């Protein structure tokens, strides 16, 4: 079967177990994440823009991000959650975005409360946020635009990233839930889990919480689940692994003048053919 059916992101969250998500920028990375046993794939703005060697700074258009997410979803048997940055404009852009993503079979999106154009959370010192009121308007626009009950909207606050207080982060997230968000993402660039743990200890639990433990990588998934997190996103590990592996591979071939040293460490072509579902395709030619 070339196209696989998949459950919605909402149905995963509603199971009540920690949903583990891996970031990707293309179908290949997404399928490898699925093979590793991840529950869903994060179509990451950082990864998608890095794959083009341009900054994660609202440079690509909605259509380009949608194409990346859709290319992943087409070959997956697990749902994609699409990183939709700030929603690509105002409330009208958000409505258009939800129409387009939902029509492409994407069952979950995430929007963040930065001002357009945004910059990646780990680049620069923290940005000015959109007012909570205006971001609530975007959430309402997104929720009113969805065609199916299942469509899932994650509201992400960058309050802690922008050095605002825990109180403000909590206040914003509570307001986003009032506006209809299906979950909140509390992002942090702290070197420890403490900030996020403090948030969780004061969260009212009305909606699931999503985290992205890039800068606090030592928090084990079991403990993350125990702390009350519903979704954990390993947002950029695939991209970073790709960079390291390509570099090692190309440098070795250049240095040695042949590729024998690498042959055991790089994927066999048969592995690549399997990822391409070559045998299934060949049946059409039988
Ligand atoms: C992404 O992966 O694009 C994210 C997460 O939004 S972060 O890079 O931490 O901003
Ligand atoms: Mg992003």
PDB file of C-alpha atoms and ligand atoms in Angstrom:
ATOM      1  CA  UNK A   1       0.000   0.000   0.000  1.00  0.00           C
ATOM      2  CA  UNK A   2       1.550   3.297  -1.062  1.00  0.00           C
ATOM      3  CA  UNK A   3      -0.670   5.687   0.862  1.00  0.00           C
ATOM      4  CA  UNK A   4      -1.198   4.671   4.453  1.00  0.00           C
ATOM      5  CA  UNK A   5      -4.082   5.576   6.702  1.00  0.00           C
ATOM      6  CA  UNK A   6      -3.264   7.276   9.974  1.00  0.00           C
ATOM      7  CA  UNK A   7      -5.068   8.301  13.094  1.00  0.00           C
ATOM      8  CA  UNK A   8      -5.510  11.958  13.942  1.00  0.00           C
ATOM      9  CA  UNK A   9      -3.123  13.716  16.260  1.00  0.00           C
ATOM     10  CA  UNK A  10      -6.075  14.371  18.590  1.00  0.00           C
ATOM     11  CA  UNK A  11      -6.794  10.670  18.949  1.00  0.00           C
ATOM     12  CA  UNK A  12      -3.171  10.088  20.004  1.00  0.00           C
ATOM     13  CA  UNK A  13      -3.354  12.783  22.675  1.00  0.00           C
ATOM     14  CA  UNK A  14      -6.701  11.473  23.929  1.00  0.00           C
ATOM     15  CA  UNK A  15      -5.173   8.066  24.674  1.00  0.00           C
ATOM     16  CA  UNK A  16      -3.645   9.751  27.704  1.00  0.00           C
ATOM     17  CA  UNK A  17      -0.116   8.425  27.220  1.00  0.00           C
ATOM     18  CA  UNK A  18       2.890  10.589  26.431  1.00  0.00           C
ATOM     19  CA  UNK A  19       2.915  11.301  22.692  1.00  0.00           C
ATOM     20  CA  UNK A  20       6.494  11.217  21.412  1.00  0.00           C
ATOM     21  CA  UNK A  21       7.187  13.296  18.334  1.00  0.00           C
ATOM     22  CA  UNK A  22      10.303  13.633  16.154  1.00  0.00           C
ATOM     23  CA  UNK A  23      11.122  16.628  13.976  1.00  0.00           C
ATOM     24  CA  UNK A  24      11.714  16.264  10.240  1.00  0.00           C
ATOM     25  CA  UNK A  25      12.049  18.356   7.113  1.00  0.00           C
ATOM     26  CA  UNK A  26      11.194  15.802   4.452  1.00  0.00           C
ATOM     27  CA  UNK A  27       9.410  12.527   3.860  1.00  0.00           C
ATOM     28  CA  UNK A  28      12.599  10.498   4.223  1.00  0.00           C
ATOM     29  CA  UNK A  29      13.342  11.786   7.725  1.00  0.00           C
ATOM     30  CA  UNK A  30       9.672  11.460   8.666  1.00  0.00           C
ATOM     31  CA  UNK A  31       9.517   7.799   7.594  1.00  0.00           C
ATOM     32  CA  UNK A  32      12.722   7.005   9.473  1.00  0.00           C
ATOM     33  CA  UNK A  33      11.193   8.608  12.593  1.00  0.00           C
ATOM     34  CA  UNK A  34       8.126   6.439  12.121  1.00  0.00           C
ATOM     35  CA  UNK A  35      10.296   3.323  11.753  1.00  0.00           C
ATOM     36  CA  UNK A  36      12.017   4.231  15.019  1.00  0.00           C
ATOM     37  CA  UNK A  37       8.630   4.091  16.743  1.00  0.00           C
ATOM     38  CA  UNK A  38       7.702   7.745  17.144  1.00  0.00           C
ATOM     39  CA  UNK A  39       3.991   8.470  17.475  1.00  0.00           C
ATOM     40  CA  UNK A  40       3.943  11.563  15.254  1.00  0.00           C
ATOM     41  CA  UNK A  41       6.213  13.826  13.197  1.00  0.00           C
ATOM     42  CA  UNK A  42       6.857  17.539  13.740  1.00  0.00           C
ATOM     43  CA  UNK A  43       7.200  19.360  10.458  1.00  0.00           C
ATOM     44  CA  UNK A  44       9.750  21.789  11.858  1.00  0.00           C
ATOM     45  CA  UNK A  45      10.212  25.333  10.549  1.00  0.00           C
ATOM     46  CA  UNK A  46      13.842  25.170  11.641  1.00  0.00           C
ATOM     47  CA  UNK A  47      14.439  21.933   9.760  1.00  0.00           C
ATOM     48  CA  UNK A  48      12.516  22.921   6.639  1.00  0.00           C
ATOM     49  CA  UNK A  49      14.368  26.225   6.331  1.00  0.00           C
ATOM     50  CA  UNK A  50      17.743  24.698   7.266  1.00  0.00           C
ATOM     51  CA  UNK A  51      17.225  22.133   4.499  1.00  0.00           C
ATOM     52  CA  UNK A  52      17.288  25.134   2.154  1.00  0.00           C
ATOM     53  CA  UNK A  53      20.244  26.701   3.992  1.00  0.00           C
ATOM     54  CA  UNK A  54      18.284  29.809   4.885  1.00  0.00           C
ATOM     55  CA  UNK A  55      17.428  31.092   8.372  1.00  0.00           C
ATOM     56  CA  UNK A  56      14.288  30.083  10.258  1.00  0.00           C
ATOM     57  CA  UNK A  57      13.045  33.664  10.016  1.00  0.00           C
ATOM     58  CA  UNK A  58       9.653  33.601   8.253  1.00  0.00           C
ATOM     59  CA  UNK A  59      11.412  33.591   4.870  1.00  0.00           C
ATOM     60  CA  UNK A  60       9.587  30.665   3.323  1.00  0.00           C
ATOM     61  CA  UNK A  61       5.939  31.040   2.452  1.00  0.00           C
ATOM     62  CA  UNK A  62       3.009  29.127   3.872  1.00  0.00           C
ATOM     63  CA  UNK A  63       2.792  27.178   0.621  1.00  0.00           C
ATOM     64  CA  UNK A  64       6.375  26.009   0.953  1.00  0.00           C
ATOM     65  CA  UNK A  65       5.906  24.888   4.557  1.00  0.00           C
ATOM     66  CA  UNK A  66       2.651  23.192   3.616  1.00  0.00           C
ATOM     67  CA  UNK A  67       4.350  21.340   0.772  1.00  0.00           C
ATOM     68  CA  UNK A  68       6.984  20.021   3.183  1.00  0.00           C
ATOM     69  CA  UNK A  69       4.392  18.892   5.745  1.00  0.00           C
ATOM     70  CA  UNK A  70       2.191  17.383   3.087  1.00  0.00           C
ATOM     71  CA  UNK A  71       5.080  15.458   1.495  1.00  0.00           C
ATOM     72  CA  UNK A  72       5.643  13.871   4.895  1.00  0.00           C
ATOM     73  CA  UNK A  73       2.007  13.106   5.605  1.00  0.00           C
ATOM     74  CA  UNK A  74       1.522  11.453   2.195  1.00  0.00           C
ATOM     75  CA  UNK A  75       3.880   8.604   3.045  1.00  0.00           C
ATOM     76  CA  UNK A  76       3.302   8.257   6.791  1.00  0.00           C
ATOM     77  CA  UNK A  77       1.042   6.017   8.826  1.00  0.00           C
ATOM     78  CA  UNK A  78       1.320   8.421  11.784  1.00  0.00           C
ATOM     79  CA  UNK A  79       0.103  12.029  11.930  1.00  0.00           C
ATOM     80  CA  UNK A  80       2.130  15.146  11.220  1.00  0.00           C
ATOM     81  CA  UNK A  81       1.910  18.114  13.531  1.00  0.00           C
ATOM     82  CA  UNK A  82       2.810  21.146  11.460  1.00  0.00           C
ATOM     83  CA  UNK A  83       4.869  23.977  12.889  1.00  0.00           C
ATOM     84  CA  UNK A  84       3.062  26.984  11.426  1.00  0.00           C
ATOM     85  CA  UNK A  85       5.174  29.729  13.013  1.00  0.00           C
ATOM     86  CA  UNK A  86       3.027  32.804  13.619  1.00  0.00           C
ATOM     87  CA  UNK A  87       0.268  31.714  11.265  1.00  0.00           C
ATOM     88  CA  UNK A  88       1.843  33.526   8.289  1.00  0.00           C
ATOM     89  CA  UNK A  89       0.100  36.859   8.811  1.00  0.00           C
ATOM     90  CA  UNK A  90      -3.119  38.087  10.372  1.00  0.00           C
ATOM     91  CA  UNK A  91      -6.375  36.299  11.263  1.00  0.00           C
ATOM     92  CA  UNK A  92      -7.305  35.980   7.587  1.00  0.00           C
ATOM     93  CA  UNK A  93      -4.010  34.277   6.825  1.00  0.00           C
ATOM     94  CA  UNK A  94      -4.667  31.915   9.718  1.00  0.00           C
ATOM     95  CA  UNK A  95      -8.085  30.972   8.327  1.00  0.00           C
ATOM     96  CA  UNK A  96      -6.573  30.329   4.900  1.00  0.00           C
ATOM     97  CA  UNK A  97      -3.766  28.321   6.471  1.00  0.00           C
ATOM     98  CA  UNK A  98      -6.172  26.059   8.379  1.00  0.00           C
ATOM     99  CA  UNK A  99      -8.231  25.483   5.222  1.00  0.00           C
ATOM    100  CA  UNK A 100      -5.125  24.515   3.275  1.00  0.00           C
ATOM    101  CA  UNK A 101      -3.502  22.329   5.923  1.00  0.00           C
ATOM    102  CA  UNK A 102      -6.700  20.514   6.762  1.00  0.00           C
ATOM    103  CA  UNK A 103      -7.457  19.924   3.072  1.00  0.00           C
ATOM    104  CA  UNK A 104      -3.968  18.375   2.773  1.00  0.00           C
ATOM    105  CA  UNK A 105      -4.829  15.863   5.489  1.00  0.00           C
ATOM    106  CA  UNK A 106      -2.804  17.477   8.263  1.00  0.00           C
ATOM    107  CA  UNK A 107      -4.632  16.934  11.556  1.00  0.00           C
ATOM    108  CA  UNK A 108      -2.682  19.268  13.863  1.00  0.00           C
ATOM    109  CA  UNK A 109      -0.966  22.623  13.624  1.00  0.00           C
ATOM    110  CA  UNK A 110       0.995  24.751  16.065  1.00  0.00           C
ATOM    111  CA  UNK A 111       1.059  28.557  16.112  1.00  0.00           C
ATOM    112  CA  UNK A 112       3.302  30.718  18.270  1.00  0.00           C
ATOM    113  CA  UNK A 113       2.700  34.126  19.840  1.00  0.00           C
ATOM    114  CA  UNK A 114       5.641  35.949  18.250  1.00  0.00           C
ATOM    115  CA  UNK A 115       5.308  38.882  15.892  1.00  0.00           C
ATOM    116  CA  UNK A 116       5.748  38.264  12.176  1.00  0.00           C
ATOM    117  CA  UNK A 117       8.469  37.964  10.938  1.00  0.00           C
ATOM    118  CA  UNK A 118       9.651  35.626  13.620  1.00  0.00           C
ATOM    119  CA  UNK A 119      13.153  34.354  14.301  1.00  0.00           C
ATOM    120  CA  UNK A 120      14.002  30.871  15.605  1.00  0.00           C
ATOM    121  CA  UNK A 121      13.666  30.665  19.392  1.00  0.00           C
ATOM    122  CA  UNK A 122      17.344  29.865  19.914  1.00  0.00           C
ATOM    123  CA  UNK A 123      18.664  32.603  17.603  1.00  0.00           C
ATOM    124  CA  UNK A 124      18.934  36.093  19.046  1.00  0.00           C
ATOM    125  CA  UNK A 125      17.962  37.280  22.471  1.00  0.00           C
ATOM    126  CA  UNK A 126      14.191  36.997  22.513  1.00  0.00           C
ATOM    127  CA  UNK A 127      11.620  38.825  20.499  1.00  0.00           C
ATOM    128  CA  UNK A 128       8.639  41.050  21.087  1.00  0.00           C
ATOM    129  CA  UNK A 129       5.487  39.009  21.402  1.00  0.00           C
ATOM    130  CA  UNK A 130       2.130  39.658  19.858  1.00  0.00           C
ATOM    131  CA  UNK A 131      -0.340  40.832  22.507  1.00  0.00           C
ATOM    132  CA  UNK A 132      -2.154  37.954  24.206  1.00  0.00           C
ATOM    133  CA  UNK A 133      -5.432  39.447  22.992  1.00  0.00           C
ATOM    134  CA  UNK A 134      -4.360  39.489  19.355  1.00  0.00           C
ATOM    135  CA  UNK A 135      -3.016  35.941  19.586  1.00  0.00           C
ATOM    136  CA  UNK A 136      -6.319  34.797  21.079  1.00  0.00           C
ATOM    137  CA  UNK A 137      -7.932  36.275  17.970  1.00  0.00           C
ATOM    138  CA  UNK A 138      -5.701  34.068  15.822  1.00  0.00           C
ATOM    139  CA  UNK A 139      -6.606  30.978  17.836  1.00  0.00           C
ATOM    140  CA  UNK A 140     -10.305  31.785  17.496  1.00  0.00           C
ATOM    141  CA  UNK A 141      -9.846  32.303  13.768  1.00  0.00           C
ATOM    142  CA  UNK A 142      -8.080  28.938  13.457  1.00  0.00           C
ATOM    143  CA  UNK A 143     -10.708  27.088  15.458  1.00  0.00           C
ATOM    144  CA  UNK A 144     -13.584  28.637  13.544  1.00  0.00           C
ATOM    145  CA  UNK A 145     -11.949  27.706  10.225  1.00  0.00           C
ATOM    146  CA  UNK A 146     -11.482  23.983  10.839  1.00  0.00           C
ATOM    147  CA  UNK A 147     -13.811  21.672   8.926  1.00  0.00           C
ATOM    148  CA  UNK A 148     -13.574  18.600  11.157  1.00  0.00           C
ATOM    149  CA  UNK A 149     -13.947  18.311  14.934  1.00  0.00           C
ATOM    150  CA  UNK A 150     -10.714  16.376  15.052  1.00  0.00           C
ATOM    151  CA  UNK A 151      -8.443  19.181  13.822  1.00  0.00           C
ATOM    152  CA  UNK A 152      -6.075  20.107  16.653  1.00  0.00           C
ATOM    153  CA  UNK A 153      -4.628  23.553  17.311  1.00  0.00           C
ATOM    154  CA  UNK A 154      -1.628  23.936  19.596  1.00  0.00           C
ATOM    155  CA  UNK A 155      -1.014  27.433  20.964  1.00  0.00           C
ATOM    156  CA  UNK A 156       2.648  28.028  21.746  1.00  0.00           C
ATOM    157  CA  UNK A 157       3.890  30.741  24.004  1.00  0.00           C
ATOM    158  CA  UNK A 158       7.348  32.188  23.647  1.00  0.00           C
ATOM    159  CA  UNK A 159       6.991  34.114  26.913  1.00  0.00           C
ATOM    160  CA  UNK A 160       9.860  32.292  28.658  1.00  0.00           C
ATOM    161  CA  UNK A 161      12.009  32.430  25.515  1.00  0.00           C
ATOM    162  CA  UNK A 162      11.504  36.213  25.507  1.00  0.00           C
ATOM    163  CA  UNK A 163      12.538  36.487  29.179  1.00  0.00           C
ATOM    164  CA  UNK A 164       9.032  37.222  30.433  1.00  0.00           C
ATOM    165  CA  UNK A 165       7.914  35.832  33.778  1.00  0.00           C
ATOM    166  CA  UNK A 166       6.348  32.491  34.603  1.00  0.00           C
ATOM    167  CA  UNK A 167       3.207  34.424  35.625  1.00  0.00           C
ATOM    168  CA  UNK A 168       2.932  35.884  32.131  1.00  0.00           C
ATOM    169  CA  UNK A 169       3.527  32.505  30.517  1.00  0.00           C
ATOM    170  CA  UNK A 170       0.753  30.987  32.645  1.00  0.00           C
ATOM    171  CA  UNK A 171      -1.580  33.913  32.047  1.00  0.00           C
ATOM    172  CA  UNK A 172      -1.061  33.703  28.309  1.00  0.00           C
ATOM    173  CA  UNK A 173      -1.596  29.946  28.194  1.00  0.00           C
ATOM    174  CA  UNK A 174      -4.769  30.177  30.242  1.00  0.00           C
ATOM    175  CA  UNK A 175      -6.067  32.865  27.881  1.00  0.00           C
ATOM    176  CA  UNK A 176      -5.164  30.729  24.846  1.00  0.00           C
ATOM    177  CA  UNK A 177      -7.211  27.846  26.251  1.00  0.00           C
ATOM    178  CA  UNK A 178     -10.153  30.211  26.828  1.00  0.00           C
ATOM    179  CA  UNK A 179      -9.824  31.187  23.168  1.00  0.00           C
ATOM    180  CA  UNK A 180     -10.175  27.544  22.156  1.00  0.00           C
ATOM    181  CA  UNK A 181      -6.653  26.112  21.899  1.00  0.00           C
ATOM    182  CA  UNK A 182      -6.609  22.323  22.116  1.00  0.00           C
ATOM    183  CA  UNK A 183      -3.195  22.282  23.842  1.00  0.00           C
ATOM    184  CA  UNK A 184      -0.477  24.700  24.886  1.00  0.00           C
ATOM    185  CA  UNK A 185       3.214  24.503  24.092  1.00  0.00           C
ATOM    186  CA  UNK A 186       5.459  26.014  26.728  1.00  0.00           C
ATOM    187  CA  UNK A 187       8.825  26.666  25.148  1.00  0.00           C
ATOM    188  CA  UNK A 188      11.988  27.258  27.157  1.00  0.00           C
ATOM    189  CA  UNK A 189      15.658  27.707  26.357  1.00  0.00           C
ATOM    190  CA  UNK A 190      16.750  27.043  29.921  1.00  0.00           C
ATOM    191  CA  UNK A 191      19.612  24.576  30.334  1.00  0.00           C
ATOM    192  CA  UNK A 192      17.535  22.658  32.875  1.00  0.00           C
ATOM    193  CA  UNK A 193      13.960  21.434  33.070  1.00  0.00           C
ATOM    194  CA  UNK A 194      13.266  23.659  36.112  1.00  0.00           C
ATOM    195  CA  UNK A 195      11.431  26.412  34.251  1.00  0.00           C
ATOM    196  CA  UNK A 196       9.101  23.980  32.533  1.00  0.00           C
ATOM    197  CA  UNK A 197       8.603  22.008  35.738  1.00  0.00           C
ATOM    198  CA  UNK A 198       7.636  25.221  37.543  1.00  0.00           C
ATOM    199  CA  UNK A 199       5.130  25.935  34.790  1.00  0.00           C
ATOM    200  CA  UNK A 200       3.676  22.423  35.058  1.00  0.00           C
ATOM    201  CA  UNK A 201       3.334  22.615  38.827  1.00  0.00           C
ATOM    202  CA  UNK A 202       1.122  25.670  38.420  1.00  0.00           C
ATOM    203  CA  UNK A 203      -0.741  24.618  35.284  1.00  0.00           C
ATOM    204  CA  UNK A 204      -4.440  24.124  35.822  1.00  0.00           C
ATOM    205  CA  UNK A 205      -4.465  20.988  33.686  1.00  0.00           C
ATOM    206  CA  UNK A 206      -7.389  22.137  31.581  1.00  0.00           C
ATOM    207  CA  UNK A 207      -5.546  21.360  28.367  1.00  0.00           C
ATOM    208  CA  UNK A 208      -2.610  19.114  27.446  1.00  0.00           C
ATOM    209  CA  UNK A 209       0.895  20.581  27.615  1.00  0.00           C
ATOM    210  CA  UNK A 210       3.499  20.177  24.872  1.00  0.00           C
ATOM    211  CA  UNK A 211       7.244  20.636  25.440  1.00  0.00           C
ATOM    212  CA  UNK A 212      10.370  20.820  23.257  1.00  0.00           C
ATOM    213  CA  UNK A 213      13.345  19.720  25.400  1.00  0.00           C
ATOM    214  CA  UNK A 214      16.135  20.870  23.069  1.00  0.00           C
ATOM    215  CA  UNK A 215      18.203  22.651  25.732  1.00  0.00           C
ATOM    216  CA  UNK A 216      17.361  20.288  28.589  1.00  0.00           C
ATOM    217  CA  UNK A 217      18.023  16.964  26.851  1.00  0.00           C
ATOM    218  CA  UNK A 218      18.567  14.887  29.990  1.00  0.00           C
ATOM    219  CA  UNK A 219      14.905  14.772  30.989  1.00  0.00           C
ATOM    220  CA  UNK A 220      13.858  11.139  30.441  1.00  0.00           C
ATOM    221  CA  UNK A 221      10.565  10.507  28.676  1.00  0.00           C
ATOM    222  CA  UNK A 222       9.197   8.550  31.660  1.00  0.00           C
ATOM    223  CA  UNK A 223       9.848  11.501  33.957  1.00  0.00           C
ATOM    224  CA  UNK A 224       8.436  13.924  31.388  1.00  0.00           C
ATOM    225  CA  UNK A 225       5.235  11.865  31.381  1.00  0.00           C
ATOM    226  CA  UNK A 226       5.277  11.710  35.188  1.00  0.00           C
ATOM    227  CA  UNK A 227       5.476  15.507  35.359  1.00  0.00           C
ATOM    228  CA  UNK A 228       2.182  15.798  33.483  1.00  0.00           C
ATOM    229  CA  UNK A 229       3.390  16.542  29.944  1.00  0.00           C
ATOM    230  CA  UNK A 230       1.189  15.147  27.151  1.00  0.00           C
ATOM    231  CA  UNK A 231       3.402  15.656  24.103  1.00  0.00           C
ATOM    232  CA  UNK A 232       7.193  15.821  23.803  1.00  0.00           C
ATOM    233  CA  UNK A 233       8.789  17.055  20.581  1.00  0.00           C
ATOM    234  CA  UNK A 234      12.409  16.176  19.730  1.00  0.00           C
ATOM    235  CA  UNK A 235      12.376  18.986  17.222  1.00  0.00           C
ATOM    236  CA  UNK A 236      15.717  19.028  15.459  1.00  0.00           C
ATOM    237  CA  UNK A 237      17.725  15.910  16.287  1.00  0.00           C
ATOM    238  CA  UNK A 238      17.225  14.421  12.827  1.00  0.00           C
ATOM    239  CA  UNK A 239      18.547  17.571  11.194  1.00  0.00           C
ATOM    240  CA  UNK A 240      21.568  17.715  13.494  1.00  0.00           C
ATOM    241  CA  UNK A 241      22.292  14.028  12.929  1.00  0.00           C
ATOM    242  CA  UNK A 242      22.077  14.574   9.175  1.00  0.00           C
ATOM    243  CA  UNK A 243      24.559  17.452   9.304  1.00  0.00           C
ATOM    244  CA  UNK A 244      27.043  15.459  11.384  1.00  0.00           C
ATOM    245  CA  UNK A 245      26.696  12.306   9.300  1.00  0.00           C
ATOM    246  CA  UNK A 246      26.977  14.020   5.909  1.00  0.00           C
ATOM    247  CA  UNK A 247      30.011  15.916   7.069  1.00  0.00           C
ATOM    248  CA  UNK A 248      31.741  12.780   8.323  1.00  0.00           C
ATOM    249  CA  UNK A 249      30.889  10.886   5.143  1.00  0.00           C
ATOM    250  CA  UNK A 250      32.014  13.497   2.645  1.00  0.00           C
ATOM    251  CA  UNK A 251      35.157  14.384   4.564  1.00  0.00           C
ATOM    252  CA  UNK A 252      36.159  10.723   4.786  1.00  0.00           C
ATOM    253  CA  UNK A 253      35.796  10.142   1.038  1.00  0.00           C
ATOM    254  CA  UNK A 254      37.759  13.307   0.240  1.00  0.00           C
ATOM    255  CA  UNK A 255      40.488  12.472   2.736  1.00  0.00           C
ATOM    256  CA  UNK A 256      40.944   8.818   1.794  1.00  0.00           C
ATOM    257  CA  UNK A 257      40.217   8.958  -1.903  1.00  0.00           C
ATOM    258  CA  UNK A 258      37.778   6.040  -1.644  1.00  0.00           C
ATOM    259  CA  UNK A 259      34.701   5.107   0.362  1.00  0.00           C
ATOM    260  CA  UNK A 260      35.669   1.719   1.806  1.00  0.00           C
ATOM    261  CA  UNK A 261      36.026   3.063   5.358  1.00  0.00           C
ATOM    262  CA  UNK A 262      32.407   4.115   5.272  1.00  0.00           C
ATOM    263  CA  UNK A 263      30.678   1.258   3.577  1.00  0.00           C
ATOM    264  CA  UNK A 264      29.678  -0.485   6.806  1.00  0.00           C
ATOM    265  CA  UNK A 265      28.442   2.690   8.407  1.00  0.00           C
ATOM    266  CA  UNK A 266      26.269   4.161   5.684  1.00  0.00           C
ATOM    267  CA  UNK A 267      22.926   2.723   4.609  1.00  0.00           C
ATOM    268  CA  UNK A 268      22.923   0.043   1.941  1.00  0.00           C
ATOM    269  CA  UNK A 269      21.144   0.842  -1.296  1.00  0.00           C
ATOM    270  CA  UNK A 270      18.693  -1.959  -0.503  1.00  0.00           C
ATOM    271  CA  UNK A 271      17.699   0.029   2.575  1.00  0.00           C
ATOM    272  CA  UNK A 272      17.131   3.103   0.412  1.00  0.00           C
ATOM    273  CA  UNK A 273      15.008   1.076  -2.046  1.00  0.00           C
ATOM    274  CA  UNK A 274      12.891  -0.114   0.851  1.00  0.00           C
ATOM    275  CA  UNK A 275      12.329   3.445   2.028  1.00  0.00           C
ATOM    276  CA  UNK A 276      11.244   4.231  -1.533  1.00  0.00           C
ATOM    277  CA  UNK A 277       8.809   1.273  -1.411  1.00  0.00           C
ATOM    278  CA  UNK A 278      10.329   0.157  -4.679  1.00  0.00           C
ATOM    279  CA  UNK A 279       8.882  -3.367  -4.567  1.00  0.00           C
ATOM    280  CA  UNK A 280       5.363  -2.043  -4.047  1.00  0.00           C
ATOM    281  CA  UNK A 281       5.787   0.338  -6.968  1.00  0.00           C
ATOM    282  CA  UNK A 282       7.162  -2.406  -9.179  1.00  0.00           C
ATOM    283  CA  UNK A 283       3.935  -4.386  -8.747  1.00  0.00           C
ATOM    284  CA  UNK A 284       2.245  -1.792 -10.963  1.00  0.00           C
ATOM    285  CA  UNK A 285       4.544  -2.861 -13.752  1.00  0.00           C
ATOM    286  CA  UNK A 286       3.860  -6.577 -13.385  1.00  0.00           C
TER     287      UNK A 286
HETATM  288  C1  LIG B   1      11.146  24.189  15.166  1.00  0.00           C
HETATM  289  O1  LIG B   1      11.601  23.047  15.215  1.00  0.00           O
HETATM  290  O2  LIG B   1      11.090  24.844  14.131  1.00  0.00           O
HETATM  291  C2  LIG B   1      10.625  24.836  16.372  1.00  0.00           C
HETATM  292  C3  LIG B   1      11.204  24.482  17.654  1.00  0.00           C
HETATM  293  O3  LIG B   1       9.788  25.691  16.255  1.00  0.00           O
HETATM  294  S1  LIG B   1      12.492  25.601  17.956  1.00  0.00           S
HETATM  295  O4  LIG B   1      13.529  25.391  16.953  1.00  0.00           O
HETATM  296  O5  LIG B   1      12.940  25.281  19.279  1.00  0.00           O
HETATM  297  O6  LIG B   1      11.968  26.946  17.898  1.00  0.00           O
HETATM  298 MG1  LIG B   2       9.683  26.466  14.337  1.00  0.00          MG
END
